[in-house]
Tab-separated table of C-alpha atoms in Angstrom:
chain	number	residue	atom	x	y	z
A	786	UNK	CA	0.000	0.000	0.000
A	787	UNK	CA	0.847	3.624	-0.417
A	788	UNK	CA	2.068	5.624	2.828
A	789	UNK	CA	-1.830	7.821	2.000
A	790	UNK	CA	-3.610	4.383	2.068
A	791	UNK	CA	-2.014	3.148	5.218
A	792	UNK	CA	-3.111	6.618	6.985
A	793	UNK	CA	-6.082	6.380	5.424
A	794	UNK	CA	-6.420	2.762	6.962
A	795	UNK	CA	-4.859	4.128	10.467
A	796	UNK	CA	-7.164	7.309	10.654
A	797	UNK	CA	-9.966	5.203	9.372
A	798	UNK	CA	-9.340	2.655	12.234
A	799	UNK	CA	-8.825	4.910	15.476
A	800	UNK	CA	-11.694	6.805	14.786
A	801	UNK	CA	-13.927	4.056	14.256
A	802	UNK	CA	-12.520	2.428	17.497
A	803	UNK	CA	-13.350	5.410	19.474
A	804	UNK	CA	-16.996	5.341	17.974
A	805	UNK	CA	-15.895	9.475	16.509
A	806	UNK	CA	-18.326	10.573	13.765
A	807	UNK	CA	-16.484	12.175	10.456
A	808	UNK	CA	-17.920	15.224	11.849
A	809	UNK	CA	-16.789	14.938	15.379
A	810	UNK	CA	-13.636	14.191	14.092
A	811	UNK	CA	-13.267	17.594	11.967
A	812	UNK	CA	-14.665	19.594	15.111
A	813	UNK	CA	-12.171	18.259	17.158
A	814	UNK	CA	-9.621	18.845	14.599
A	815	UNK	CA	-10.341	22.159	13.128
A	816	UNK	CA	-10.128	20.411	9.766
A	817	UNK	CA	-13.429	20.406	7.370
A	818	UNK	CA	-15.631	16.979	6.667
A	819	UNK	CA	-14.486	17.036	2.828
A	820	UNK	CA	-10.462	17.630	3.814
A	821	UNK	CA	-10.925	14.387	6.527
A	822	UNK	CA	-12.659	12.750	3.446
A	823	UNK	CA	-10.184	12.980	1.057
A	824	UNK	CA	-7.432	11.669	4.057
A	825	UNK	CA	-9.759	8.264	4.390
A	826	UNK	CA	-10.113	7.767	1.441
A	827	UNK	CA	-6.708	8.063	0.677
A	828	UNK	CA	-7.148	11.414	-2.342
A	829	UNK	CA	-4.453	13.547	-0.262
A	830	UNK	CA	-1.283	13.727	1.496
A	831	UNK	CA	-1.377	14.990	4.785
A	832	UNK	CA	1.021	17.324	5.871
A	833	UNK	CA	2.953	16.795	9.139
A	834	UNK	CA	1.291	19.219	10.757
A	835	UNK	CA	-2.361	17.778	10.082
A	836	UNK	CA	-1.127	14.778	11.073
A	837	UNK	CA	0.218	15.667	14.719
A	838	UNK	CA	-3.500	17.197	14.520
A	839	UNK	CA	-5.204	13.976	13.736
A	840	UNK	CA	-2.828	11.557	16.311
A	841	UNK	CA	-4.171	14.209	18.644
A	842	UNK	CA	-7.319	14.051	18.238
A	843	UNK	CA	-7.203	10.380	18.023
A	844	UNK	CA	-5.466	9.875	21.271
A	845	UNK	CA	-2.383	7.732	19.404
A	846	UNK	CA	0.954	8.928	18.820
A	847	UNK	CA	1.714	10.032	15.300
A	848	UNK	CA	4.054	6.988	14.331
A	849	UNK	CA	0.538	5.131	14.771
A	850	UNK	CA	-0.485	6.420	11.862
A	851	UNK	CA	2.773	4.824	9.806
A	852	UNK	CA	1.657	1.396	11.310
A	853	UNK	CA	1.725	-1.225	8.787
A	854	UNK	CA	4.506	0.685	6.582
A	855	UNK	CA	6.758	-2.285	5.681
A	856	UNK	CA	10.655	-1.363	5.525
A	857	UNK	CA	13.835	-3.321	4.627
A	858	UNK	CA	14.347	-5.277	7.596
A	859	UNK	CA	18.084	-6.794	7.884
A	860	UNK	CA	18.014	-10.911	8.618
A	861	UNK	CA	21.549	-13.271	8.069
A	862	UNK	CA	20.504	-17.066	7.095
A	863	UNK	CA	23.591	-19.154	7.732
A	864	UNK	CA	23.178	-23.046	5.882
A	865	UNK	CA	24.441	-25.783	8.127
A	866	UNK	CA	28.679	-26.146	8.036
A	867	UNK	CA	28.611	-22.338	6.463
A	868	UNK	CA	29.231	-20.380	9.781
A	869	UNK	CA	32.387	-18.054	8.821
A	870	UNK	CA	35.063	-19.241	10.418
A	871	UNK	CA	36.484	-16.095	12.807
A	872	UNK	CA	39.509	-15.647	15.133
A	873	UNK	CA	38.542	-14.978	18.962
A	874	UNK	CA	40.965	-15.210	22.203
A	875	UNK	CA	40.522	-18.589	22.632
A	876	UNK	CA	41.615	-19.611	18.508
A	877	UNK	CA	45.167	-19.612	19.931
A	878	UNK	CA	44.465	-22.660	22.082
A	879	UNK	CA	42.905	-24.867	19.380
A	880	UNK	CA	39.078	-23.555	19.690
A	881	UNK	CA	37.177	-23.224	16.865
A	882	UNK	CA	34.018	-20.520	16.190
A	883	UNK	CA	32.468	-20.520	13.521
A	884	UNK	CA	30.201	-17.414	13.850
A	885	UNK	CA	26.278	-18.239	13.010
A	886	UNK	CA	25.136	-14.664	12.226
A	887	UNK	CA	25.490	-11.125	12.797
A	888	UNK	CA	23.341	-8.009	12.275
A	889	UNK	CA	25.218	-4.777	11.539
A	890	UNK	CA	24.677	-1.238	13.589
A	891	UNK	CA	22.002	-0.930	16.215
A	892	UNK	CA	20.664	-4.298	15.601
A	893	UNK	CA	24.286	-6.226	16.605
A	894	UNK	CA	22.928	-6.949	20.093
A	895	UNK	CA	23.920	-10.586	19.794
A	896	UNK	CA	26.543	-12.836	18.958
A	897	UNK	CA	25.690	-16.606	18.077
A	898	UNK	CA	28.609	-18.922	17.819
A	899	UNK	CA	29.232	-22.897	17.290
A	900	UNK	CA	32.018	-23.519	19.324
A	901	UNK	CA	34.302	-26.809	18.457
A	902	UNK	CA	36.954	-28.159	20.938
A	903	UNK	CA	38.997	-31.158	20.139
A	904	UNK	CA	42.168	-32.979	20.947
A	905	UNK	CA	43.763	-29.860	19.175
A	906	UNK	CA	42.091	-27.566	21.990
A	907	UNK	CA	43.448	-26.566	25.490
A	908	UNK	CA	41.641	-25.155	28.442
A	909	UNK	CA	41.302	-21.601	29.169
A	910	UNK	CA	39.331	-20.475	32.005
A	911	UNK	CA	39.713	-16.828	31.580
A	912	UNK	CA	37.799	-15.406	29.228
A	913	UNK	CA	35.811	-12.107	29.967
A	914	UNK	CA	33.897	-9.657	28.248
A	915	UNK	CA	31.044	-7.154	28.201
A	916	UNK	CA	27.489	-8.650	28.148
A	917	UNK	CA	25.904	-11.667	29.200
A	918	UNK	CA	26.887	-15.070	27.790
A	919	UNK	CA	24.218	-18.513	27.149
A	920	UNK	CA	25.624	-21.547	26.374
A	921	UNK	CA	24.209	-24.877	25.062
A	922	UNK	CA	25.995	-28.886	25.268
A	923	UNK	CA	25.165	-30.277	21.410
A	924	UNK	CA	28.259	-32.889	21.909
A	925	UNK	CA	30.860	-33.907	24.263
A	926	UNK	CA	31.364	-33.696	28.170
A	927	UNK	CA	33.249	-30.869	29.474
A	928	UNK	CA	33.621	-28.929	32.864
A	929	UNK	CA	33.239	-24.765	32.823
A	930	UNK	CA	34.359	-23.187	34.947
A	931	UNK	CA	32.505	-19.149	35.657
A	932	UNK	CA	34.421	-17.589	39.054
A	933	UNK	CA	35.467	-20.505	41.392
A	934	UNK	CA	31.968	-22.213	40.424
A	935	UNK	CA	32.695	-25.186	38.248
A	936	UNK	CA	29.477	-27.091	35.952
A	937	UNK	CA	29.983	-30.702	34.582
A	938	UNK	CA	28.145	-30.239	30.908
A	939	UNK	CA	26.503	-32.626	29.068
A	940	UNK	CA	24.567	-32.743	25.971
A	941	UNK	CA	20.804	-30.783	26.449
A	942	UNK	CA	22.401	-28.649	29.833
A	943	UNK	CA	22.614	-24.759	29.461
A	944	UNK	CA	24.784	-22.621	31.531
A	945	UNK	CA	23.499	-18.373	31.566
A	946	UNK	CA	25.915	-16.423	33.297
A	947	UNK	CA	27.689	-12.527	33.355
A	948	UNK	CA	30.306	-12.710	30.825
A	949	UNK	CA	32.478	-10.037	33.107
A	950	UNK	CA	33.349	-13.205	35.294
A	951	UNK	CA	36.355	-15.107	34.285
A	952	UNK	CA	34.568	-17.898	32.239
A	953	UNK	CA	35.747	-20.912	30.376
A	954	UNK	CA	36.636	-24.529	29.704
A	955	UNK	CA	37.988	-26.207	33.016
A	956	UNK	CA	38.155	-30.050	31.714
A	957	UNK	CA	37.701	-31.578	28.176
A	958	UNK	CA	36.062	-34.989	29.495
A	959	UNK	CA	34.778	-36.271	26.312
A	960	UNK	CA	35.678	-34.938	22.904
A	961	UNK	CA	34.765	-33.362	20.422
A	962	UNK	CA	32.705	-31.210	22.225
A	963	UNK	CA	30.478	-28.774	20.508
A	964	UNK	CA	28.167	-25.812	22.500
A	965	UNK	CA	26.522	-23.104	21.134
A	966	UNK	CA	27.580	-19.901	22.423
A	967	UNK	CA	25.168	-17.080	22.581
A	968	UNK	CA	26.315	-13.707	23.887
A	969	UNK	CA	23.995	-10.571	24.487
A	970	UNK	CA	25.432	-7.049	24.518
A	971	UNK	CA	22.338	-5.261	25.113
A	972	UNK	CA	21.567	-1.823	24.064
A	973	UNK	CA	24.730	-0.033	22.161
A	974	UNK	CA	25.484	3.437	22.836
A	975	UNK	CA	24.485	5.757	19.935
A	976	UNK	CA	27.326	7.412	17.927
A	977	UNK	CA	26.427	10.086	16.321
């Protein structure tokens, strides 16, 4: 749809939800029966100014009149065994990541990885880093260690914890071990 059909839609909607006559609508706005007309039925473009008017009238806030506007919305799809292959602290001790996806600017909040260890791979118990980390057992048996508390991991068991904490593999009991490793940054400052 148009951006005058969807406010046609939106105006159409609230004021029919709020049981508002065409004509009670135009008193309350100052605008005349035709002009509110021509909005509805999408025949005009409103200016920004009659549409503060109308959101106030309304009782919605004016970006409720842009509901249903569909933009370009960013998504990463990452086939099975495709994950690119990235370097992180840990790469130096025989871990693998292979990185599952990652949204750019604001939207980089998270930061899914598949994590491989294997005869290859040493423990390292101090890892830290902004954010809060999730991890999930797909293969193996290993002990992590976050602080002095130590969890014995099997497939299916999931291990949430503040990623500030020194954090990391303790014991490689049965290998290869595989965990997905999901880390959550939260809101990112704005730079202008």
């Amino acid at each position: 749809m148009s951006l005058e059909e969807i406010i046609a839609v939106r105006v159409r909607e609230y004021r029919l939800s709020r049981r508002v006559s065409l004509a009670g609508l135009a008193e309350q706005t100052g605008m005349s029966k035709a002009m509110l007309s021509k909005i509805e039925n999408a025949q005009t473009s409103c200016s920004l100014s009659t549409l503060a008017r109308l959101a106030d009238a309304l009782e919605v806030p004016v970006t409720a009149l842009f509901r249903g506007i569909e933009a370009e919305r960013e998504a990463v799809f990452v086939p099975a065994g495709h994950g690119a292959r990235i370097v992180r602290r840990g790469s130096n001790v025989g871990h693998l990541y292979e990185q599952l996806g990652s949204l750019r600017g604001e939207h980089k909040r998270i930061e899914p990885l598949l994590v491989t260890l294997t005869e290859a791979s040493e423990v390292f118990p101090l890892f830290q880093h902004a954010g809060t980390e999730f991890l999930y057992m797909l293969d193996g048996v290993m002990t992590y260690g976050h602080g002095t508390a130590r969890y014995e991991m099997h497939p299916g068991d999931a291990l949430q914890f503040d990623g500030e904490g020194p954090h990391g593999p303790v014991e490689l009991k049965e290998l290869p071990i595989r965990f997905l490793s999901v880390t959550a940054y939260g809101a990112l400052p704005h730079t202008p």
